[in-house]
Coordinates of C-alpha atoms in Angstrom, one line a residue:
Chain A
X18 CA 0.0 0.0 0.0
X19 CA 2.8 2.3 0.9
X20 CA 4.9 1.2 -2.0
X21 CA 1.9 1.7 -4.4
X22 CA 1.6 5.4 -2.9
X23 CA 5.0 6.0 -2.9
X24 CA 5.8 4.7 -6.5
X25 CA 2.3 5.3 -8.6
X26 CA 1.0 7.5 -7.3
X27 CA 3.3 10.0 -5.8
X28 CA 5.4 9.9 -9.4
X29 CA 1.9 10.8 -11.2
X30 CA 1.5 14.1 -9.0
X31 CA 5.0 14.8 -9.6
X32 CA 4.4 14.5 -13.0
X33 CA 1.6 16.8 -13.1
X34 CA 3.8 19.0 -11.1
X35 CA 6.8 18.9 -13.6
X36 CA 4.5 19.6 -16.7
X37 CA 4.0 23.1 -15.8
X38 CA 7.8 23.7 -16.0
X39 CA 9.9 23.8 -18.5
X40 CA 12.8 22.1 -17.2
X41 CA 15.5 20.2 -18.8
X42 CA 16.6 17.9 -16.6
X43 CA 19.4 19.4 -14.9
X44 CA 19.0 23.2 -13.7
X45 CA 16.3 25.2 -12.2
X46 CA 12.9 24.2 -14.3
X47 CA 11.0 28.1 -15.0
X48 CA 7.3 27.8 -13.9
X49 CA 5.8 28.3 -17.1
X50 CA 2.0 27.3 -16.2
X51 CA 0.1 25.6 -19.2
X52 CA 2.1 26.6 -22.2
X53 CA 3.8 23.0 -22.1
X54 CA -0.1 22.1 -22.9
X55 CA -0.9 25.0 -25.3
X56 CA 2.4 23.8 -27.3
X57 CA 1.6 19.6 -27.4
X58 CA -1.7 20.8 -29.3
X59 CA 0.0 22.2 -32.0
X60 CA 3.3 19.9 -32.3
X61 CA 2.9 17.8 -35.3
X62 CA 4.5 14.8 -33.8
X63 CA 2.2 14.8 -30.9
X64 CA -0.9 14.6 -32.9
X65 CA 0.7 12.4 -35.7
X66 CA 1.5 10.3 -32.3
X67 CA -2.7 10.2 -30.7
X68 CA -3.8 10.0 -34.3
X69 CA -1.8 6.4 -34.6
X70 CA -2.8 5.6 -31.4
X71 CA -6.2 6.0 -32.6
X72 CA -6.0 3.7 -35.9
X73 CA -4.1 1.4 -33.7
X74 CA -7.4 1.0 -31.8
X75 CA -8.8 -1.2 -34.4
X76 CA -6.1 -3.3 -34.2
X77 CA -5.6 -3.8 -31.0
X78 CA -9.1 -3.8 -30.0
X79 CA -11.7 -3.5 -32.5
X80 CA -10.2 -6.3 -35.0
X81 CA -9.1 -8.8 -31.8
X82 CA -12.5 -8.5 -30.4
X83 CA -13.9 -9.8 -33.9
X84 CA -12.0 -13.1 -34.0
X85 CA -12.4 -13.7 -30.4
X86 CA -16.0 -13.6 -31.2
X87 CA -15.4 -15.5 -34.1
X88 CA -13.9 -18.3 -32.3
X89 CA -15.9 -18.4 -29.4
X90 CA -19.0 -18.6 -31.6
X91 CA -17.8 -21.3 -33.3
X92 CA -16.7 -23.5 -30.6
X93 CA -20.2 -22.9 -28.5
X94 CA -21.7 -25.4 -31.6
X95 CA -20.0 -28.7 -30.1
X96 CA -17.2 -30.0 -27.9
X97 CA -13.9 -29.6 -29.8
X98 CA -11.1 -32.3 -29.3
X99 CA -7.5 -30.6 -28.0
X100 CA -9.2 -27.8 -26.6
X101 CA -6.5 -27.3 -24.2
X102 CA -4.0 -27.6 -26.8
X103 CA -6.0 -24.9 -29.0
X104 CA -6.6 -22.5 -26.0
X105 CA -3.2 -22.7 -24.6
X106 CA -1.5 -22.2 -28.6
X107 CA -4.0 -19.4 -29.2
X108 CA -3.3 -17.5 -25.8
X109 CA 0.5 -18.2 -25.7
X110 CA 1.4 -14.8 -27.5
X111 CA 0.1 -12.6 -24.7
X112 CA 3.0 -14.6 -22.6
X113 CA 5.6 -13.7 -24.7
X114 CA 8.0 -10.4 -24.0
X115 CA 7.2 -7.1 -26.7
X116 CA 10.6 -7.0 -26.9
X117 CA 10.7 -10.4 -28.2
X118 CA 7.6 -10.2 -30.6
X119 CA 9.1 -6.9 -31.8
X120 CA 12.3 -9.3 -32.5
X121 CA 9.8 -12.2 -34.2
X122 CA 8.3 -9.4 -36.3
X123 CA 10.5 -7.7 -37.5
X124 CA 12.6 -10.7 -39.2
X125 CA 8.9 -12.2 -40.0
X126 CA 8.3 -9.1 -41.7
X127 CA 11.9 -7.9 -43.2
X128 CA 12.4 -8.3 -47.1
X129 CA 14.1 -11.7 -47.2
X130 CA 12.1 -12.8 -44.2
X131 CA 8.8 -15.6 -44.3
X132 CA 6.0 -13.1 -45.1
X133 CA 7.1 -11.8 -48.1
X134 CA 8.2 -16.0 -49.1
X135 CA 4.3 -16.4 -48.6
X136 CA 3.3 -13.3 -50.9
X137 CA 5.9 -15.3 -53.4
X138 CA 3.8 -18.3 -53.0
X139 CA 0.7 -16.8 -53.9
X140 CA 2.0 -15.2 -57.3
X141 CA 2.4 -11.6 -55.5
X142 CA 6.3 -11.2 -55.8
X143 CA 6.1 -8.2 -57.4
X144 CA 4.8 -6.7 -53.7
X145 CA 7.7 -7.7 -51.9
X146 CA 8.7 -4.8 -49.8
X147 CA 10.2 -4.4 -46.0
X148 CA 6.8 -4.3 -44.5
X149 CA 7.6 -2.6 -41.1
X150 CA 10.2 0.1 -43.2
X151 CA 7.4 1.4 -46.1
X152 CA 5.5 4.3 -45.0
X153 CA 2.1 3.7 -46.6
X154 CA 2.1 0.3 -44.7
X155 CA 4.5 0.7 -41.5
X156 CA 1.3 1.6 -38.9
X157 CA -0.7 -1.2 -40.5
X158 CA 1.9 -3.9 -40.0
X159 CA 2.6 -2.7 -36.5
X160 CA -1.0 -3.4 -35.9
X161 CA -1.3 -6.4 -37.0
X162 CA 1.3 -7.2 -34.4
X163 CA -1.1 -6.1 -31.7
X164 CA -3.5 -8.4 -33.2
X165 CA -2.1 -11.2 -33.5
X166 CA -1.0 -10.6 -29.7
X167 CA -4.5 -9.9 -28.4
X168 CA -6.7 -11.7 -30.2
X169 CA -6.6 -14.9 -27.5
X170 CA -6.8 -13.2 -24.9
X171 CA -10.2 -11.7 -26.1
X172 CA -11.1 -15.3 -27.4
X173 CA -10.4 -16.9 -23.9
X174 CA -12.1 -14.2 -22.1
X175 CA -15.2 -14.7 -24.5
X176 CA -15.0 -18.6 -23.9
X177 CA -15.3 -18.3 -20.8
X178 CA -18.0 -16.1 -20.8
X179 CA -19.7 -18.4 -23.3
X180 CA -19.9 -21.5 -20.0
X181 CA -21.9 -19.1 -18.2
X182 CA -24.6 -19.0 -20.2
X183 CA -27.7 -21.3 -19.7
X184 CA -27.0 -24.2 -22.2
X185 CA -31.4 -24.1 -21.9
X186 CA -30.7 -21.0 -24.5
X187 CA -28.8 -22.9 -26.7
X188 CA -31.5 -25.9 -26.9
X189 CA -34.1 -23.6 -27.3
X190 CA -32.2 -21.8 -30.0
X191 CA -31.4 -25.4 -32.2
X192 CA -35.1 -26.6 -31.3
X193 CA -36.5 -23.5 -33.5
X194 CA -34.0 -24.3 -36.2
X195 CA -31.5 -21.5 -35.7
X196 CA -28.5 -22.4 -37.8
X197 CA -24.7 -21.0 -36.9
X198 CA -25.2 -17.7 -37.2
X199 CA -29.0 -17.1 -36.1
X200 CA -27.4 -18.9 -33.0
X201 CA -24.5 -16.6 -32.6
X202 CA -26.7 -13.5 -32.8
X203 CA -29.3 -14.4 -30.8
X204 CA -27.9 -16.1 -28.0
X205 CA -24.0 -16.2 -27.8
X206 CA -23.4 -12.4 -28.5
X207 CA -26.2 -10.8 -26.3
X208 CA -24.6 -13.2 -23.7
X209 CA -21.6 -11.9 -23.9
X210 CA -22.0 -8.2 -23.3
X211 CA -20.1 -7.6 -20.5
X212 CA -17.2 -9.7 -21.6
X213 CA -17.0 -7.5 -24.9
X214 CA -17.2 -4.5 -22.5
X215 CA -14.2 -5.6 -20.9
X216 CA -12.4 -6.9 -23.5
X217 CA -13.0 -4.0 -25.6
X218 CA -11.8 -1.4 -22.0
X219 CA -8.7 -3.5 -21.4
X220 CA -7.5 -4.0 -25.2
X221 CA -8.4 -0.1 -26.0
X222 CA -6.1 0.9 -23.4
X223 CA -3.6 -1.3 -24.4
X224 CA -3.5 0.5 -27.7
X225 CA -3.3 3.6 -26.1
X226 CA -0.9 2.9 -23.9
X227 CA 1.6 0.6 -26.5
X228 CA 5.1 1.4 -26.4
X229 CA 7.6 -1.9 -25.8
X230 CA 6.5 -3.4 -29.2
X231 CA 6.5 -0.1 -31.7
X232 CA 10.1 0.7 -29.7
X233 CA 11.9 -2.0 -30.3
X234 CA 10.1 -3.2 -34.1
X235 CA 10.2 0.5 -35.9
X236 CA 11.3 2.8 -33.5
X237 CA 8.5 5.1 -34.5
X238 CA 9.5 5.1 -38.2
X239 CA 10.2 5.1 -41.1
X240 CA 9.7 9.0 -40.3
X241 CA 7.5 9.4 -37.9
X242 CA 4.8 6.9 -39.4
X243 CA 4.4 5.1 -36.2
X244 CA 5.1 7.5 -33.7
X245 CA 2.7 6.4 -30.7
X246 CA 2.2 8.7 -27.2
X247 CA 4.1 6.6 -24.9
X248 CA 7.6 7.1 -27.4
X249 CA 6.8 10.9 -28.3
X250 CA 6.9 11.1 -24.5
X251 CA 10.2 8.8 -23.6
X252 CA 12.2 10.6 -27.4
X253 CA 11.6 14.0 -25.7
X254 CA 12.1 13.3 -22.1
X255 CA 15.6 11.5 -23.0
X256 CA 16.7 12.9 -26.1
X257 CA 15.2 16.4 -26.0
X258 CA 15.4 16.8 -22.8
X259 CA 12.6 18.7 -22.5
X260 CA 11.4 16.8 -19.2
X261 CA 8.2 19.5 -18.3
X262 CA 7.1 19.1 -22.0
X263 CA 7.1 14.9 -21.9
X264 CA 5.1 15.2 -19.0
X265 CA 2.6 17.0 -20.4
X266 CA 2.3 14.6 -22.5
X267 CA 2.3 11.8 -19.9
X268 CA -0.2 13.5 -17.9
X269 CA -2.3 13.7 -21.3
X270 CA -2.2 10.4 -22.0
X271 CA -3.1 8.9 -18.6
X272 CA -6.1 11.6 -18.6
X273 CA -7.3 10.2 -22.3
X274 CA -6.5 6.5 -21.2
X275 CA -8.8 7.7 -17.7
X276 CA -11.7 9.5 -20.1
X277 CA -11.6 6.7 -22.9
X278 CA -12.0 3.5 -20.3
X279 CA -15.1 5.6 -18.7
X280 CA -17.1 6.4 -21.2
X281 CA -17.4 3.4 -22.5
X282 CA -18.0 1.9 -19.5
X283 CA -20.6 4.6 -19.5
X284 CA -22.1 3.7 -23.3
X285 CA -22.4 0.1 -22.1
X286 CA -24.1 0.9 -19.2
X287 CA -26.9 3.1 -20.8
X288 CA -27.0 0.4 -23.7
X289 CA -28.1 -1.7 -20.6
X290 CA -30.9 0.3 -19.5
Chain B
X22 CA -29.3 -31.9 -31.2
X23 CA -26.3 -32.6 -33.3
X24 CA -24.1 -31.0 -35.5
X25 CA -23.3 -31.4 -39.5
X26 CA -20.2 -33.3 -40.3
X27 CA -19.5 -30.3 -42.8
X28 CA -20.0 -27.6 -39.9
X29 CA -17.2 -29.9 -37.7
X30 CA -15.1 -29.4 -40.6
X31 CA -15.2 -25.9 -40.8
X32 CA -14.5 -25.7 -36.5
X33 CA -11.2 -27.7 -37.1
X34 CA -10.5 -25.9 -40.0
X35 CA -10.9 -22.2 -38.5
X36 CA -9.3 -23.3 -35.3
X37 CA -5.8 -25.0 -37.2
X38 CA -6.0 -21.8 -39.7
X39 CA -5.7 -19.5 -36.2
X40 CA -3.0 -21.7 -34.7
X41 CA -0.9 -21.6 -37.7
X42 CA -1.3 -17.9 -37.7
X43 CA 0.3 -17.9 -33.8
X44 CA 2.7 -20.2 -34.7
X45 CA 4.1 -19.2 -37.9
X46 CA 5.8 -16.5 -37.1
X47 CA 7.1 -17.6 -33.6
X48 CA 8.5 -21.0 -35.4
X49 CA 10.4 -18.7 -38.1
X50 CA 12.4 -17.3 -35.4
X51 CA 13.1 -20.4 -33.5
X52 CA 14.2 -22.1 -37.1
X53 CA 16.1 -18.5 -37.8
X54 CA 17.7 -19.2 -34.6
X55 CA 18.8 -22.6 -34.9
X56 CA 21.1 -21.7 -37.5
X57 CA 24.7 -21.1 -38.1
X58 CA 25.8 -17.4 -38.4
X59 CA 27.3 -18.4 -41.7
X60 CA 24.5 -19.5 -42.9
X61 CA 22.5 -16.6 -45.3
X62 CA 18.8 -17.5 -44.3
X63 CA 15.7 -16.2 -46.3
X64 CA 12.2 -16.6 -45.4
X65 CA 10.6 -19.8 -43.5
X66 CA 13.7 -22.1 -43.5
X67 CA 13.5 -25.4 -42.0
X68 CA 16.8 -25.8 -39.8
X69 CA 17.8 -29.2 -41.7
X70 CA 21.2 -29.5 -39.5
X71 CA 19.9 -27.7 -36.4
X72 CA 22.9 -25.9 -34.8
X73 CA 23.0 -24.3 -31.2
X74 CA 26.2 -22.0 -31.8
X75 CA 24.0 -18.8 -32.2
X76 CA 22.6 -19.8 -28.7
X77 CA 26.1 -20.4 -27.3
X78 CA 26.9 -17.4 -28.7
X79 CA 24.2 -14.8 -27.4
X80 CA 24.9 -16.8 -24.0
X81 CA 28.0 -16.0 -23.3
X82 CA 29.1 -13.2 -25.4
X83 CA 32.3 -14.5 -25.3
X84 CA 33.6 -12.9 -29.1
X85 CA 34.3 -9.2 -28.3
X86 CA 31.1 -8.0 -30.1
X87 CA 29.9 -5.9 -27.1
X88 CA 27.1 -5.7 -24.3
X89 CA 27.3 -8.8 -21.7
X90 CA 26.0 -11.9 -22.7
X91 CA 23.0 -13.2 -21.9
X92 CA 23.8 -15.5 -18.7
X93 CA 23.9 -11.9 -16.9
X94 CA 21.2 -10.3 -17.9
X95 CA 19.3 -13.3 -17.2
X96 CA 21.1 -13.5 -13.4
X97 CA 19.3 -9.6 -13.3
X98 CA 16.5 -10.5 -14.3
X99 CA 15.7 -13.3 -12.0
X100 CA 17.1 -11.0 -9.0
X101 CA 14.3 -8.7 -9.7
X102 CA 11.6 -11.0 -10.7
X103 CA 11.8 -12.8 -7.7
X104 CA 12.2 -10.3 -5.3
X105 CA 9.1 -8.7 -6.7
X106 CA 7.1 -11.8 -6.6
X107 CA 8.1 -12.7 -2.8
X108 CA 7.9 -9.3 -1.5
X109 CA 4.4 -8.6 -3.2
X110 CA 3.3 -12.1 -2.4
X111 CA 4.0 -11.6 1.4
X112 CA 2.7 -8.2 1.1
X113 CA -0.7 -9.2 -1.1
X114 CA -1.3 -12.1 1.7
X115 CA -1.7 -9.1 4.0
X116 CA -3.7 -6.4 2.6
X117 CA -5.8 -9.0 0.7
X118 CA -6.1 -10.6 4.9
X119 CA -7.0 -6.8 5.8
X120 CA -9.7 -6.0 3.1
X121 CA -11.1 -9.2 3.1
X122 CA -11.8 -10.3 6.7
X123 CA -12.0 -7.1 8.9
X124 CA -13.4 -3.8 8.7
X125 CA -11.6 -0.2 9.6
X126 CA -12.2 3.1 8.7
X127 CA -12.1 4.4 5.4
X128 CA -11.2 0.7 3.9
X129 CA -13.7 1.5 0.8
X130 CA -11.5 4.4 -0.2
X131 CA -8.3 2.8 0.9
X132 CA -9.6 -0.2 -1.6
X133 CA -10.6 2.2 -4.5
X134 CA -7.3 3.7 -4.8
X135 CA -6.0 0.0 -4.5
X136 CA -8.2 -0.4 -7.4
X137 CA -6.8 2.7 -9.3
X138 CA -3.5 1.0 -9.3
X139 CA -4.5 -1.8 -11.2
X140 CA -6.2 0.0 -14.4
X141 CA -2.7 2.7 -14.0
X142 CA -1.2 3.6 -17.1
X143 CA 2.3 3.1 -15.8
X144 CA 4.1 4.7 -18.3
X145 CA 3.0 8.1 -17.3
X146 CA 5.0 7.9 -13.6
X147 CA 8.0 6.7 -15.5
X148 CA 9.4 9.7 -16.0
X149 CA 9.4 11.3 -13.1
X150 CA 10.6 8.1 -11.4
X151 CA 14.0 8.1 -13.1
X152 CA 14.0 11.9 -11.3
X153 CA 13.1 10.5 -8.3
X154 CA 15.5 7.5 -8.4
X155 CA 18.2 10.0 -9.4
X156 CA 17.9 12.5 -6.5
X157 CA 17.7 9.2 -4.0
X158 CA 21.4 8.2 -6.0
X159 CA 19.4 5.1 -6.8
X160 CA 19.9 4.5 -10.7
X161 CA 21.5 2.1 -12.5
X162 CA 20.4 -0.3 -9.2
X163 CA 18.1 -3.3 -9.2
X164 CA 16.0 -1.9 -6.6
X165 CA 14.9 0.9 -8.8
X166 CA 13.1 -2.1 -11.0
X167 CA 12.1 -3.6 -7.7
X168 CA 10.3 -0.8 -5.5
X169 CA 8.2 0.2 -8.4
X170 CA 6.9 -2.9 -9.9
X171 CA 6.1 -4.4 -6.2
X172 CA 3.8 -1.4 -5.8
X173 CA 2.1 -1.6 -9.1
X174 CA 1.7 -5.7 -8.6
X175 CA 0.5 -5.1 -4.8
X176 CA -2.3 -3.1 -6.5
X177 CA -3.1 -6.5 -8.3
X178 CA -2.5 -8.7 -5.1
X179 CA -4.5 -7.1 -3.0
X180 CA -7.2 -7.3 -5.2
X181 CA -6.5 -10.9 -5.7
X182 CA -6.2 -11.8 -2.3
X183 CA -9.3 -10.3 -1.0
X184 CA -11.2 -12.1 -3.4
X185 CA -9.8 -15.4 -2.1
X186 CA -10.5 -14.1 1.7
X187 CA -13.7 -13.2 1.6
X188 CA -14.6 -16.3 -0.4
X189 CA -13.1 -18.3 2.4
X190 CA -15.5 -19.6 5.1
X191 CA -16.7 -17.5 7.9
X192 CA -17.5 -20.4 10.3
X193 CA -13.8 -21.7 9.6
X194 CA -12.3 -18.5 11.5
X195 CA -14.7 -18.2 14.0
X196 CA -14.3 -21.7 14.9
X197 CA -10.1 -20.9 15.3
X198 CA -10.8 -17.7 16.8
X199 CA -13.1 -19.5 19.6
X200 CA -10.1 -21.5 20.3
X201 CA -8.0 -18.8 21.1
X202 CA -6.4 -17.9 17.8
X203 CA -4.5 -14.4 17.5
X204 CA -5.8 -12.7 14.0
X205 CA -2.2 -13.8 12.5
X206 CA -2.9 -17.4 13.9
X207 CA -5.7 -17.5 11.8
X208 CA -3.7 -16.5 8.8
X209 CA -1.1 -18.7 9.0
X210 CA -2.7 -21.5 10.7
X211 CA -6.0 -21.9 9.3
X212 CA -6.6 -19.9 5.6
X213 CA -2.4 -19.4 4.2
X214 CA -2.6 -23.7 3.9
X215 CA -5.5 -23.3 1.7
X216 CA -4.4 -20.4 -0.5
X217 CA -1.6 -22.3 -2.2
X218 CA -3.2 -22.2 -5.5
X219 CA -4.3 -18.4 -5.4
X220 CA -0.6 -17.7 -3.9
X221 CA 0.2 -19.9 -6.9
X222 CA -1.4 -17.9 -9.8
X223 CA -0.5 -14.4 -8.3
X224 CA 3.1 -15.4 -8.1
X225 CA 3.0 -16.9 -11.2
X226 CA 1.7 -14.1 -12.8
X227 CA 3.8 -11.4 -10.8
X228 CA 7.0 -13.1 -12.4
X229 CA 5.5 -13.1 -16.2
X230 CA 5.1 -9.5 -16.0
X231 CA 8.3 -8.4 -14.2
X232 CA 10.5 -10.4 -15.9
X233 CA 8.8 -9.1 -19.2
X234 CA 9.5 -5.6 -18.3
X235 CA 10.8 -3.2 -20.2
X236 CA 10.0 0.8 -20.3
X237 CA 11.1 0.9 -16.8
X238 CA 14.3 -0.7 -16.9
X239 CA 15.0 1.3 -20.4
X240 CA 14.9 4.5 -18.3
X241 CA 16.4 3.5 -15.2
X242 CA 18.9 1.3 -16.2
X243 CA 22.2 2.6 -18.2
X244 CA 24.6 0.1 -16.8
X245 CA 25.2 -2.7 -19.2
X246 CA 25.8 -5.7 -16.3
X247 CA 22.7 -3.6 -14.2
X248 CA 20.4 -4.7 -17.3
X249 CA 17.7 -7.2 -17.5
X250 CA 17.1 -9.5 -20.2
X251 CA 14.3 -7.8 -22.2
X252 CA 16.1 -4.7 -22.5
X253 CA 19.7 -6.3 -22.9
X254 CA 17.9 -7.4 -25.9
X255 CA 16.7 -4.6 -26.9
X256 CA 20.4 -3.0 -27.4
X257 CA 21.4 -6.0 -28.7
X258 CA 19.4 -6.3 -31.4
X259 CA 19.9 -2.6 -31.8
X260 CA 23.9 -3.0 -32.5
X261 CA 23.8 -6.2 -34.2
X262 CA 20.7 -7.2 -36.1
X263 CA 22.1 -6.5 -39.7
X264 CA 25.3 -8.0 -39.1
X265 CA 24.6 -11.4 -36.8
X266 CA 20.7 -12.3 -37.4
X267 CA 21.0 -15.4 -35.9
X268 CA 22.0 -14.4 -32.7
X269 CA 19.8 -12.0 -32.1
X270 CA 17.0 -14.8 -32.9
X271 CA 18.8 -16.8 -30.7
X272 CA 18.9 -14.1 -27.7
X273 CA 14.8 -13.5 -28.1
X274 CA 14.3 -16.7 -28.0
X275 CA 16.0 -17.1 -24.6
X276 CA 14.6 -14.5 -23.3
X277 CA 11.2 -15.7 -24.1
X278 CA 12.3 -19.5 -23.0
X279 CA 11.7 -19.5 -19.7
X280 CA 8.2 -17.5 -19.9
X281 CA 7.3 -20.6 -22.1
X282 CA 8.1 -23.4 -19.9
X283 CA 6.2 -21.8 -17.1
X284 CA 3.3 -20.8 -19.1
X285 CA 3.1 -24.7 -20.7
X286 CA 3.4 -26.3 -17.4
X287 CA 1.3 -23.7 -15.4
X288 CA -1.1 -22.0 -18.1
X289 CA -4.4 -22.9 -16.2
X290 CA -3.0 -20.3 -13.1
X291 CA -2.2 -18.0 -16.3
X292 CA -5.1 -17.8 -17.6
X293 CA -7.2 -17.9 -14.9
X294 CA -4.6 -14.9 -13.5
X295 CA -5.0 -13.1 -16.6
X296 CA -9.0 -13.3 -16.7
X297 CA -9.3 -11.9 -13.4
X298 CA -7.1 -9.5 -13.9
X299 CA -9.2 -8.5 -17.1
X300 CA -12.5 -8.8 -15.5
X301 CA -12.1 -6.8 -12.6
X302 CA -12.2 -3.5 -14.1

């Protein structure tokens, strides 16, 4: 309790304490009140940075939360054989270090590396390109990192969610003749409401939050096409050093990761009533 | 009511097409990293003679070609993972005692901001922590990757703990406390025996995350033999990717190693861990 105080939330005050200086690090900061806030509106690499974080959104969350739903539909229709084995497979990149999948990805990725061998397969050599280095596709690539990481998470969470409904909805459902689908929509997703709530919460501030994975795979480039909050804030509190002006934007992003988690929280609760 | 042979089909098929997407691209590493430095590997190639010396390599660092080698990092790593599973184990068993069995003042508050930790952007203290750490003459030192990541997994303990506390039967206490049982003789006596498995999936998840860790120890840490192994590879890969591929393969997939063995053998307390870590908020 008195190390959570002392190192979360203490460090968060001082942030909001430093981001009204503008302070380099070593002498006296000068009290400079909100201009470090006024300026982050208008820096080009700060909103290059939220806009990402935005798109990355439906990769990290919106996309994810599709397949999980996918797969969870799908295995409500009948018991599967090597379930475990399929779960544990499915679920075993959220295990796995960013640094590493950065490492994974960015060979799977490079020019002479296995994704560009499987474009060659399917007759589309000519697109051969260094997926995570071409600025039309960089941000894309780098989400479908995050989706490939989250998407068993969300499919375990919705799984689970699936045993808790009344299997008396499901009979009901295949006695009036629903097929697959009719079945998922009328009983398996409206049963899973506040799973998706969740899901959707935890993986949306994952995408806002992402930093170990874009570090260590682009680096924010090529450019600044994958810049992303949390390494606009680390590049100018460490290589700026303009310490009052990062955490502004620390204290921004924690506020937007704050607003974004309640309202929906909110949206799902009036959807409720 | 039973299902089509044809809609079976299509379950197996969606299912194998999902696991091939996870594993492809973690198997192109692993067969990256089973090859010889000498060896110019393109795309998804099967390791026909399967060779170690990348892994030998990355272990020991032993040929000149800079930052230590691996068997350090990974000596730093374990240091702080498992100090910051004991200590926020021991302290978890506490609080999670506290919220869960007795009542005190202001304990709904206290537990709220608890809760706050757990849903904490993290990222936005780090900052001002290497400040912090810096005017306590306390960077470049393990405990800077300690302190902070025992408070931010006591936020999850507690939570974690309670829940197993207050699910715990009442009668059960009251029967040790009408024997004469102190409050701490009913913790360690009576409910600590039964909360082996909780203890087990907090721990087990405490470890995943810290030895995963990397923002923190990329701002804290500058000293090469003070760094752990997520962000030894980081450098590493930095410096060397062009020039020695297959070690770098070879050094992620060491770091990722022992995450794997303790997620295979122990991924019912992962998952369970990682549910009720999602569902809670």
């Amino acid at each position: 309790m008195l190390a959570f105080l002392l190192f979360t939330l203490a460090p968060l005050l001082h942030a909001a304490w430093l981001s009204l200086y503008d302070w380099d690090g070593l002498l006296v900061g000068r009290y400079v009140g909100l201009d470090n806030y006024r300026a982050l509106v208008s820096d080009p690499d700060v909103q290059a940075s939220f806009l990402h974080a935005g798109k990355l959104v439906g990769f990290y969350a919106v996309l994810p939360i599709g397949l999980g739903l996918v797969l969870a539909g799908v295995l409500t229709r009948h018991p599967v054989r090597g379930m475990t084995f399929f779960r544990t497979t499915l679920f075993l990149p959220q295990t796995i270090a960013g640094v590493v999948v950065a490492q994974a990805f960015v060979w799977f990725y490079a020019e002479t590396g296995p994704f560009n061998r499987v474009l060659e397969l399917l007759g589309l050599g000519d697109r051969v390109t260094a997926w995570l280095g071409d600025f039309d596709w960089a941000l894309t690539y780098v989400g479908t990192i995050g989706t490939w990481v989250t998407f068993g998470l969300c499919m375990v969470l919705f799984v689970s969610g699936t045993q808790k409904i009344s299997p008396s909805l499901y009979d009901a459902a295949r006695v009036d003749g629903a097929g697959a689908v009719r079945e998922f929509l009328a009983v398996t997703l409206p049963g899973l409401r506040n799973e998706i709530v969740v899901a959707f919460v935890l993986t949306t501030i994952n995408a806002l939050r992402g930093f170990d994975v874009i570090y260590n795979a682009t680096s924010g480039g090529p450019g600044n096409e994958t810049y992303v909050p949390a390494l606009v804030m680390f590049q100018n509190a460490f290589r700026y050093n303009k310490v009052g002006y990062s955490c502004a934007i620390a204290v921004t992003l924690a506020v937007v990761i704050f607003a974004v988690a309640t309202l929906i929280n909110l949206v799902a609760e009036r959807g409720e009533r | 009511m039973r299902t089509s042979r044809y809609e079976r089909i299509t379950t197996y098929t969606v299912l194998i097409a999902f696991t091939l997407m996870v594993v492809y691209p973690l198997l192109s590493i692993v067969f990256l990293a089973l090859h010889r430095k000498s060896d110019l590997v393109t795309g998804f190639a099967f390791p026909w003679h399967p060779d170690l010396s990348s892994f030998t390599a990355a272990w020991t660092q032993d040929d000149g070609s800079g930052g230590p080698g691996f068997s350090t990092l990974f000596a730093n790593s374990f240091i702080v993972a498992g100090t910051v599973t004991v200590i926020s184990a021991v302290l978890s068993i506490g609080t999670g005692y506290a919220f869960g069995t007795m009542r005190f003042r202001g304990d709904r508050v206290v537990f709220a901001i608890v809760l706050l930790g757990i849903i904490f952007p993290y990222e936005a203290t780090v900052i001002p922590l290497y400040y912090d750490f810096q005017s306590l003459h306390m960077l470049n030192s393990l405990w800077a990757l300690i302190l902070p990541q025992v408070g931010q997994s006591v936020s999850f303990g507690t939570f974690w703990m309670r829940a197993f506390f207050r699910s715990s039967p009442k009668a059960l206490i009251e029967a040790a406390r009408i024997d004469g049982a102190t409050s701490f003789g009913v913790l360690w006596r009576v409910l600590l025996p039964q909360a082996r498995p909780a203890l087990m999936t907090l721990s087990t998840l405490v470890f995943v995350y810290t030895w995963n860790e990397f923002l923190l120890a990329l701002v804290l840490i500058q000293d090469s033999d003070k760094q752990t192994a997520p962000l030894g590879l980081s450098y590493f890969a930095g410096t060397a990717r062009a020039g020695d591929p297959t070690k770098v393969a070879a050094a992620a997939v060491l770091v990722a190693l022992p995450i794997v063995v303790v997620y295979i053998f122990l991924q019912r307390h992962f998952i369970r861990g990682m549910l009720a870590g999602a569902v809670k908020e």
